[in-house]
């Protein structure tokens, strides 16, 4: 199954790439019809390219080098003449180039790093998405830093209610800063992971989604899962994964994705195997310098009561604790609708 998915994505990439090339050819064709002078430029370029190819095969020695260099200069000149032609007619200079979705791999799914082929992050993300069938990823269109709205957060502090001198507005703006910083430093070993604590409806999942959206657009891989589903999946992979490749793939991704988001920790039913697994995830990812976001409705003492000391010490030592507070935005939204 894992292999089938793999091949299916490779096939998709091939189609995407061919489509981008065909589209660019179509744009060239249209341009030829419209502007005879473009046709001349293009023909010149093609002729020189053919000559260059010939020179590569036939000549040798110093002579060859001179010829090649001359041709290369000429080709560069022609290319910039075409670019100039496009720009003066109101088109972008890249108008004729194939428009690949991913600029890192030109939709090949493969990137060269230090001369070694590596799966491009866009490819890995596709794998993650397909193997997990993540419905949550769909929410990223609605919940991101562009749709982030501070109108739901009061600017009046209420120490008695929230236990802070800050207003909910000040607080969320501060957390937003921490979150953006986190996105910018996702690979930095000094950057801590995030623990989002707060009552329901205070914006934890929204913030996680906004971070996911930003991090994905930077080209990293993200896996979002609620704690109950994640923990069940872990155990399932553990028990049956030796035999089934798909499950093994899933299991590995939990440790390998650049950002893992565990939402609603504390809502899963607990048993000792899950403790071990949770510790394993948190600890292994710390060692690999892979960032994690954990959100929970529990307060720290409740967390400490539910999870063992090893989990707690990892969280407290290596996570920035962001306390969300304010009115339940879900309720607020409902009231505003009425
Ligand atoms: N910063 C924000 N801007 C706009 N809407 C928000 C923001 N934060 C939360 N919401 C909305 O408020 C509701 C509850 O937020 P959510 O993140 O699900 O809370 P939590 O995960 O803490 O229970 C959701 O409908 C969400 O879209
Ligand atoms: Mg939530
Ligand atoms: Zn790519």
CSV table of C-alpha atoms and ligand atoms in Angstrom, one decimal:
chain,number,residue,atom,x,y,z
A,1,UNK,CA,0.0,0.0,0.0
A,2,UNK,CA,2.8,2.4,1.0
A,3,UNK,CA,4.5,1.6,-2.3
A,4,UNK,CA,1.3,2.0,-4.3
A,5,UNK,CA,0.7,5.5,-2.8
A,6,UNK,CA,4.3,6.3,-3.6
A,7,UNK,CA,4.0,5.3,-7.2
A,8,UNK,CA,0.6,7.1,-7.5
A,9,UNK,CA,2.2,10.4,-6.3
A,10,UNK,CA,5.2,9.9,-8.7
A,11,UNK,CA,2.7,9.5,-11.6
A,12,UNK,CA,0.8,12.7,-10.4
A,13,UNK,CA,4.1,14.6,-10.5
A,14,UNK,CA,4.8,13.4,-14.0
A,15,UNK,CA,1.4,14.6,-15.2
A,16,UNK,CA,1.9,17.9,-13.4
A,17,UNK,CA,5.3,18.5,-14.9
A,18,UNK,CA,4.2,17.6,-18.4
A,19,UNK,CA,1.2,19.9,-18.1
A,20,UNK,CA,3.5,22.8,-17.0
A,21,UNK,CA,5.7,22.2,-20.0
A,22,UNK,CA,2.8,21.9,-22.5
A,23,UNK,CA,1.3,25.1,-21.2
A,24,UNK,CA,4.5,26.9,-21.7
A,25,UNK,CA,4.7,25.6,-25.2
A,26,UNK,CA,1.2,26.8,-25.8
A,27,UNK,CA,2.2,30.3,-24.6
A,28,UNK,CA,5.1,30.3,-27.0
A,29,UNK,CA,2.9,29.2,-29.9
A,30,UNK,CA,0.4,32.0,-29.2
A,31,UNK,CA,3.2,34.5,-29.0
A,32,UNK,CA,4.5,33.4,-32.4
A,33,UNK,CA,1.1,34.0,-34.0
A,34,UNK,CA,0.9,37.5,-32.4
A,35,UNK,CA,4.5,38.7,-32.9
A,36,UNK,CA,6.6,37.7,-35.9
A,37,UNK,CA,9.6,39.4,-34.3
A,38,UNK,CA,9.3,37.0,-31.4
A,39,UNK,CA,9.5,34.1,-33.8
A,40,UNK,CA,12.8,35.5,-35.1
A,41,UNK,CA,14.3,35.7,-31.6
A,42,UNK,CA,13.2,32.2,-30.8
A,43,UNK,CA,14.6,30.8,-34.1
A,44,UNK,CA,17.9,32.5,-33.4
A,45,UNK,CA,18.0,31.0,-30.0
A,46,UNK,CA,17.2,27.6,-31.2
A,47,UNK,CA,19.9,27.7,-33.9
A,48,UNK,CA,22.6,28.7,-31.5
A,49,UNK,CA,21.5,26.0,-29.1
A,50,UNK,CA,21.8,23.5,-31.9
A,51,UNK,CA,25.3,24.8,-32.7
A,52,UNK,CA,26.3,24.6,-29.1
A,53,UNK,CA,25.2,21.0,-29.0
A,54,UNK,CA,27.2,20.2,-32.1
A,55,UNK,CA,30.3,22.0,-30.8
A,56,UNK,CA,30.1,19.8,-27.7
A,57,UNK,CA,30.4,16.7,-29.8
A,58,UNK,CA,32.7,17.6,-32.6
A,59,UNK,CA,35.5,20.0,-31.7
A,60,UNK,CA,38.2,19.5,-29.0
A,61,UNK,CA,40.9,21.3,-27.1
A,62,UNK,CA,41.3,25.1,-26.6
A,63,UNK,CA,39.3,25.7,-29.8
A,64,UNK,CA,36.3,23.9,-28.3
A,65,UNK,CA,36.5,25.9,-25.2
A,66,UNK,CA,36.5,29.2,-27.1
A,67,UNK,CA,33.6,28.2,-29.3
A,68,UNK,CA,31.6,27.0,-26.3
A,69,UNK,CA,32.2,30.2,-24.4
A,70,UNK,CA,31.2,32.3,-27.3
A,71,UNK,CA,28.0,30.4,-27.9
A,72,UNK,CA,27.1,30.5,-24.2
A,73,UNK,CA,27.5,34.3,-24.2
A,74,UNK,CA,25.4,34.5,-27.4
A,75,UNK,CA,22.7,32.3,-25.9
A,76,UNK,CA,22.6,34.4,-22.8
A,77,UNK,CA,22.2,37.5,-24.9
A,78,UNK,CA,19.4,36.1,-26.8
A,79,UNK,CA,17.6,34.9,-23.7
A,80,UNK,CA,17.8,38.4,-22.2
A,81,UNK,CA,16.6,39.9,-25.5
A,82,UNK,CA,13.5,37.6,-25.2
A,83,UNK,CA,13.0,38.7,-21.6
A,84,UNK,CA,13.2,42.3,-22.7
A,85,UNK,CA,10.8,41.7,-25.5
A,86,UNK,CA,8.3,40.2,-23.0
A,87,UNK,CA,8.7,42.9,-20.4
A,88,UNK,CA,8.3,45.8,-22.8
A,89,UNK,CA,5.0,44.2,-23.9
A,90,UNK,CA,3.7,44.0,-20.3
A,91,UNK,CA,4.5,40.4,-19.6
A,92,UNK,CA,6.6,39.0,-16.9
A,93,UNK,CA,10.1,38.0,-18.0
A,94,UNK,CA,9.3,34.4,-16.9
A,95,UNK,CA,6.1,34.4,-19.0
A,96,UNK,CA,7.3,31.6,-21.2
A,97,UNK,CA,8.9,29.4,-18.6
A,98,UNK,CA,7.1,26.3,-17.4
A,99,UNK,CA,5.1,27.2,-14.2
A,100,UNK,CA,5.9,24.5,-11.8
A,101,UNK,CA,4.0,24.3,-8.5
A,102,UNK,CA,7.1,23.6,-6.5
A,103,UNK,CA,10.0,25.8,-7.2
A,104,UNK,CA,12.4,23.7,-5.1
A,105,UNK,CA,12.0,20.6,-7.2
A,106,UNK,CA,10.3,21.8,-10.4
A,107,UNK,CA,7.6,19.2,-9.7
A,108,UNK,CA,10.0,16.3,-10.0
A,109,UNK,CA,9.5,15.5,-6.3
A,110,UNK,CA,13.3,15.2,-5.9
A,111,UNK,CA,15.8,17.7,-4.7
A,112,UNK,CA,19.6,17.5,-4.7
A,113,UNK,CA,21.2,18.2,-1.4
A,114,UNK,CA,25.0,18.1,-1.4
A,115,UNK,CA,24.8,16.0,-4.6
A,116,UNK,CA,22.5,13.5,-3.0
A,117,UNK,CA,18.9,12.9,-4.3
A,118,UNK,CA,16.4,13.7,-1.5
A,119,UNK,CA,12.6,13.6,-1.6
A,120,UNK,CA,11.4,17.1,-1.8
A,121,UNK,CA,9.4,18.4,1.1
A,122,UNK,CA,6.4,18.8,-1.2
A,123,UNK,CA,6.6,15.1,-2.0
A,124,UNK,CA,6.9,14.1,1.6
A,125,UNK,CA,3.9,16.3,2.5
A,126,UNK,CA,1.8,14.6,-0.2
A,127,UNK,CA,2.7,11.3,1.3
A,128,UNK,CA,1.8,12.5,4.8
A,129,UNK,CA,-1.5,13.9,3.5
A,130,UNK,CA,-2.5,10.8,1.6
A,131,UNK,CA,-1.5,8.2,4.2
A,132,UNK,CA,-3.3,10.1,6.9
A,133,UNK,CA,-6.2,11.4,4.9
A,134,UNK,CA,-6.1,14.5,7.0
A,135,UNK,CA,-9.3,16.3,7.1
A,136,UNK,CA,-7.7,18.8,9.4
A,137,UNK,CA,-5.4,20.0,6.7
A,138,UNK,CA,-8.4,21.4,4.9
A,139,UNK,CA,-9.0,23.9,7.7
A,140,UNK,CA,-5.7,25.7,6.9
A,141,UNK,CA,-7.5,27.7,4.3
A,142,UNK,CA,-9.7,29.2,7.0
A,143,UNK,CA,-7.5,29.3,10.0
A,144,UNK,CA,-4.1,31.0,9.3
A,145,UNK,CA,-2.2,34.2,10.1
A,146,UNK,CA,-4.1,36.1,7.5
A,147,UNK,CA,-7.5,35.3,8.9
A,148,UNK,CA,-6.2,35.8,12.5
A,149,UNK,CA,-8.7,38.2,14.1
A,150,UNK,CA,-8.0,39.9,17.4
A,151,UNK,CA,-11.6,41.2,17.7
A,152,UNK,CA,-12.5,38.1,19.7
A,153,UNK,CA,-10.0,39.0,22.5
A,154,UNK,CA,-10.9,41.6,25.1
A,155,UNK,CA,-8.5,44.4,25.9
A,156,UNK,CA,-9.6,44.4,29.6
A,157,UNK,CA,-7.4,42.5,32.0
A,158,UNK,CA,-9.2,40.4,34.6
A,159,UNK,CA,-6.7,39.0,37.0
A,160,UNK,CA,-9.3,37.3,39.2
A,161,UNK,CA,-10.7,35.4,36.2
A,162,UNK,CA,-7.6,34.7,34.2
A,163,UNK,CA,-4.8,34.9,36.7
A,164,UNK,CA,-2.8,37.3,34.7
A,165,UNK,CA,-2.1,41.1,34.6
A,166,UNK,CA,-2.4,41.0,30.9
A,167,UNK,CA,-5.6,41.4,28.9
A,168,UNK,CA,-6.6,38.5,26.6
A,169,UNK,CA,-5.7,40.7,23.7
A,170,UNK,CA,-2.2,41.5,25.0
A,171,UNK,CA,-1.8,37.8,25.7
A,172,UNK,CA,-2.8,36.5,22.3
A,173,UNK,CA,-0.7,39.1,20.6
A,174,UNK,CA,2.3,38.0,22.6
A,175,UNK,CA,1.6,34.3,21.8
A,176,UNK,CA,1.2,35.2,18.1
A,177,UNK,CA,4.7,36.7,18.2
A,178,UNK,CA,6.1,33.5,19.9
A,179,UNK,CA,4.3,31.5,17.2
A,180,UNK,CA,5.7,33.5,14.3
A,181,UNK,CA,9.2,33.3,15.8
A,182,UNK,CA,8.7,29.6,16.1
A,183,UNK,CA,7.9,29.3,12.4
A,184,UNK,CA,11.0,31.3,11.5
A,185,UNK,CA,13.2,29.1,13.6
A,186,UNK,CA,11.7,25.7,13.0
A,187,UNK,CA,15.1,24.2,12.2
A,188,UNK,CA,17.0,26.1,14.9
A,189,UNK,CA,18.3,23.7,17.6
A,190,UNK,CA,17.8,26.5,20.2
A,191,UNK,CA,14.2,27.0,19.3
A,192,UNK,CA,11.9,25.3,21.8
A,193,UNK,CA,8.8,23.4,21.0
A,194,UNK,CA,5.4,24.8,22.1
A,195,UNK,CA,2.9,23.7,24.7
A,196,UNK,CA,-0.4,25.4,24.3
A,197,UNK,CA,-2.5,25.4,27.5
A,198,UNK,CA,-6.0,26.8,28.0
A,199,UNK,CA,-9.7,26.3,28.2
A,200,UNK,CA,-11.7,25.2,25.1
A,201,UNK,CA,-12.5,27.9,22.7
A,202,UNK,CA,-9.5,30.1,23.5
A,203,UNK,CA,-7.8,29.7,20.1
A,204,UNK,CA,-5.3,26.8,20.6
A,205,UNK,CA,-6.3,24.8,17.5
A,206,UNK,CA,-6.5,28.0,15.5
A,207,UNK,CA,-3.0,29.0,16.4
A,208,UNK,CA,-1.7,25.5,15.6
A,209,UNK,CA,-3.4,25.6,12.2
A,210,UNK,CA,-1.9,29.0,11.5
A,211,UNK,CA,1.5,27.8,12.4
A,212,UNK,CA,1.0,24.6,10.3
A,213,UNK,CA,0.0,26.7,7.3
A,214,UNK,CA,3.0,29.0,7.6
A,215,UNK,CA,5.5,26.1,8.1
A,216,UNK,CA,4.1,24.1,5.2
A,217,UNK,CA,4.4,27.2,2.9
A,218,UNK,CA,8.0,27.4,4.0
A,219,UNK,CA,8.4,23.9,2.6
A,220,UNK,CA,8.4,21.8,5.7
A,221,UNK,CA,6.3,18.8,6.5
A,222,UNK,CA,3.6,18.9,9.1
A,223,UNK,CA,1.5,16.3,10.6
A,224,UNK,CA,-1.6,17.2,12.7
A,225,UNK,CA,-3.4,14.7,14.8
A,226,UNK,CA,-5.5,14.8,17.9
A,227,UNK,CA,-4.0,12.9,20.8
A,228,UNK,CA,-6.7,10.1,20.9
A,229,UNK,CA,-6.3,9.3,17.2
A,230,UNK,CA,-2.5,9.6,17.3
A,231,UNK,CA,-2.1,7.4,20.3
A,232,UNK,CA,-4.4,4.7,18.9
A,233,UNK,CA,-2.5,4.9,15.6
A,234,UNK,CA,0.8,4.5,17.5
A,235,UNK,CA,-0.4,1.4,19.2
A,236,UNK,CA,-1.9,0.0,16.1
A,237,UNK,CA,1.3,0.4,14.2
A,238,UNK,CA,3.3,-1.0,17.0
A,239,UNK,CA,1.2,-4.1,17.2
A,240,UNK,CA,0.7,-4.8,13.5
A,241,UNK,CA,3.3,-2.6,11.8
A,242,UNK,CA,5.9,-5.3,11.5
A,243,UNK,CA,3.8,-6.9,8.9
A,244,UNK,CA,2.2,-4.0,7.2
A,245,UNK,CA,4.2,-1.5,5.3
A,246,UNK,CA,1.6,1.2,5.3
A,247,UNK,CA,1.4,1.2,9.1
A,248,UNK,CA,5.2,1.2,9.4
A,249,UNK,CA,5.3,4.2,7.1
A,250,UNK,CA,2.8,6.0,9.3
A,251,UNK,CA,4.7,5.1,12.4
A,252,UNK,CA,7.9,6.5,11.0
A,253,UNK,CA,6.3,9.7,10.0
A,254,UNK,CA,5.4,10.5,13.5
A,255,UNK,CA,9.1,10.7,14.3
A,256,UNK,CA,10.3,12.2,11.0
A,257,UNK,CA,7.9,15.0,10.1
A,258,UNK,CA,9.4,18.5,10.6
A,259,UNK,CA,6.5,19.5,12.8
A,260,UNK,CA,4.2,17.3,14.7
A,261,UNK,CA,1.0,18.8,16.2
A,262,UNK,CA,-0.7,16.8,18.9
A,263,UNK,CA,-4.0,18.4,19.6
A,264,UNK,CA,-6.2,17.9,22.7
A,265,UNK,CA,-3.7,16.0,24.8
A,266,UNK,CA,-5.5,14.7,27.9
A,267,UNK,CA,-8.7,13.7,26.1
A,268,UNK,CA,-7.4,10.2,25.2
A,269,UNK,CA,-8.0,7.3,27.4
A,270,UNK,CA,-4.9,6.3,29.1
A,271,UNK,CA,-3.0,3.1,29.7
A,272,UNK,CA,0.6,2.4,30.5
A,273,UNK,CA,1.5,1.6,26.9
A,274,UNK,CA,0.4,5.0,25.8
A,275,UNK,CA,2.5,6.7,28.4
A,276,UNK,CA,5.5,4.9,27.1
A,277,UNK,CA,4.6,5.9,23.5
A,278,UNK,CA,4.0,9.5,24.3
A,279,UNK,CA,7.3,9.7,26.1
A,280,UNK,CA,9.0,8.0,23.1
A,281,UNK,CA,7.5,10.5,20.7
A,282,UNK,CA,8.4,13.6,22.7
A,283,UNK,CA,11.9,12.4,23.6
A,284,UNK,CA,12.9,11.0,20.1
A,285,UNK,CA,11.7,14.2,18.4
A,286,UNK,CA,13.7,16.3,20.9
A,287,UNK,CA,16.8,14.3,20.2
A,288,UNK,CA,16.3,14.7,16.4
A,289,UNK,CA,15.7,18.4,16.8
A,290,UNK,CA,12.2,18.1,15.3
A,291,UNK,CA,9.7,20.5,16.7
A,292,UNK,CA,6.4,19.5,18.2
A,293,UNK,CA,3.3,21.5,19.3
A,294,UNK,CA,1.2,20.0,22.0
A,295,UNK,CA,-2.1,21.6,23.0
A,296,UNK,CA,-4.2,20.7,26.0
A,297,UNK,CA,-7.2,21.8,28.0
A,298,UNK,CA,-5.6,20.7,31.2
A,299,UNK,CA,-3.6,23.0,33.5
A,300,UNK,CA,-0.1,22.0,34.5
A,301,UNK,CA,-0.9,20.4,37.8
A,302,UNK,CA,-3.5,18.2,36.0
A,303,UNK,CA,-1.0,17.3,33.4
A,304,UNK,CA,1.5,16.4,36.0
A,305,UNK,CA,-1.1,14.2,37.7
A,306,UNK,CA,-2.0,12.3,34.5
A,307,UNK,CA,1.4,11.9,32.9
A,308,UNK,CA,4.5,10.6,34.4
A,309,UNK,CA,7.5,12.7,35.6
A,310,UNK,CA,9.6,11.9,32.6
A,311,UNK,CA,7.0,13.4,30.2
A,312,UNK,CA,6.6,16.4,32.4
A,313,UNK,CA,10.3,17.1,32.7
A,314,UNK,CA,10.7,17.0,29.0
A,315,UNK,CA,7.7,19.4,28.5
A,316,UNK,CA,8.8,21.8,31.1
A,317,UNK,CA,12.5,21.9,30.1
A,318,UNK,CA,12.1,22.0,26.3
A,319,UNK,CA,8.7,23.6,25.5
A,320,UNK,CA,7.6,27.2,25.7
A,321,UNK,CA,4.4,27.2,27.7
A,322,UNK,CA,1.8,29.5,26.1
A,323,UNK,CA,-1.3,30.1,28.3
A,324,UNK,CA,-4.4,30.9,26.4
A,325,UNK,CA,-7.2,32.7,28.2
A,326,UNK,CA,-10.3,34.8,27.4
A,327,UNK,CA,-13.9,34.1,26.7
A,328,UNK,CA,-14.9,31.0,24.7
A,329,UNK,CA,-14.7,32.3,21.1
A,330,UNK,CA,-16.9,29.5,19.9
A,331,UNK,CA,-19.7,30.8,22.1
A,332,UNK,CA,-18.9,34.4,21.2
A,333,UNK,CA,-19.2,33.6,17.5
A,334,UNK,CA,-22.5,31.9,18.0
A,335,UNK,CA,-23.9,34.9,19.9
A,336,UNK,CA,-22.7,37.2,17.2
A,337,UNK,CA,-24.5,35.2,14.5
A,338,UNK,CA,-27.8,35.7,16.3
B,1,LIG,N1,-7.2,34.3,16.3
B,1,LIG,C1,-8.4,33.9,15.9
B,1,LIG,N2,-9.0,34.6,14.9
B,1,LIG,C2,-10.2,34.2,14.4
B,1,LIG,N3,-10.9,33.2,14.9
B,1,LIG,C3,-10.4,32.5,15.9
B,1,LIG,C4,-9.1,32.8,16.4
B,1,LIG,N4,-8.8,32.0,17.4
B,1,LIG,C5,-9.8,31.1,17.5
B,1,LIG,N5,-10.8,31.4,16.6
B,1,LIG,C6,-12.1,30.7,16.4
B,1,LIG,O1,-12.6,30.4,17.6
B,1,LIG,C7,-13.1,29.1,17.7
B,1,LIG,C8,-12.4,28.3,18.8
B,1,LIG,O2,-11.0,28.3,18.6
B,1,LIG,P1,-10.1,27.0,18.7
B,1,LIG,O3,-8.8,27.3,18.2
B,1,LIG,O4,-10.8,25.8,18.1
B,1,LIG,O5,-10.1,26.8,20.3
B,1,LIG,P2,-9.5,25.7,21.2
B,1,LIG,O6,-8.6,24.8,20.3
B,1,LIG,O7,-8.6,26.4,22.2
B,1,LIG,O8,-10.6,25.0,21.8
B,1,LIG,C9,-12.9,28.5,16.3
B,1,LIG,O9,-14.1,28.7,15.6
B,1,LIG,C10,-11.8,29.4,15.7
B,1,LIG,O10,-11.9,29.4,14.3
B,2,LIG,MG1,-8.9,22.7,20.0
B,3,LIG,ZN1,8.9,20.0,-4.5
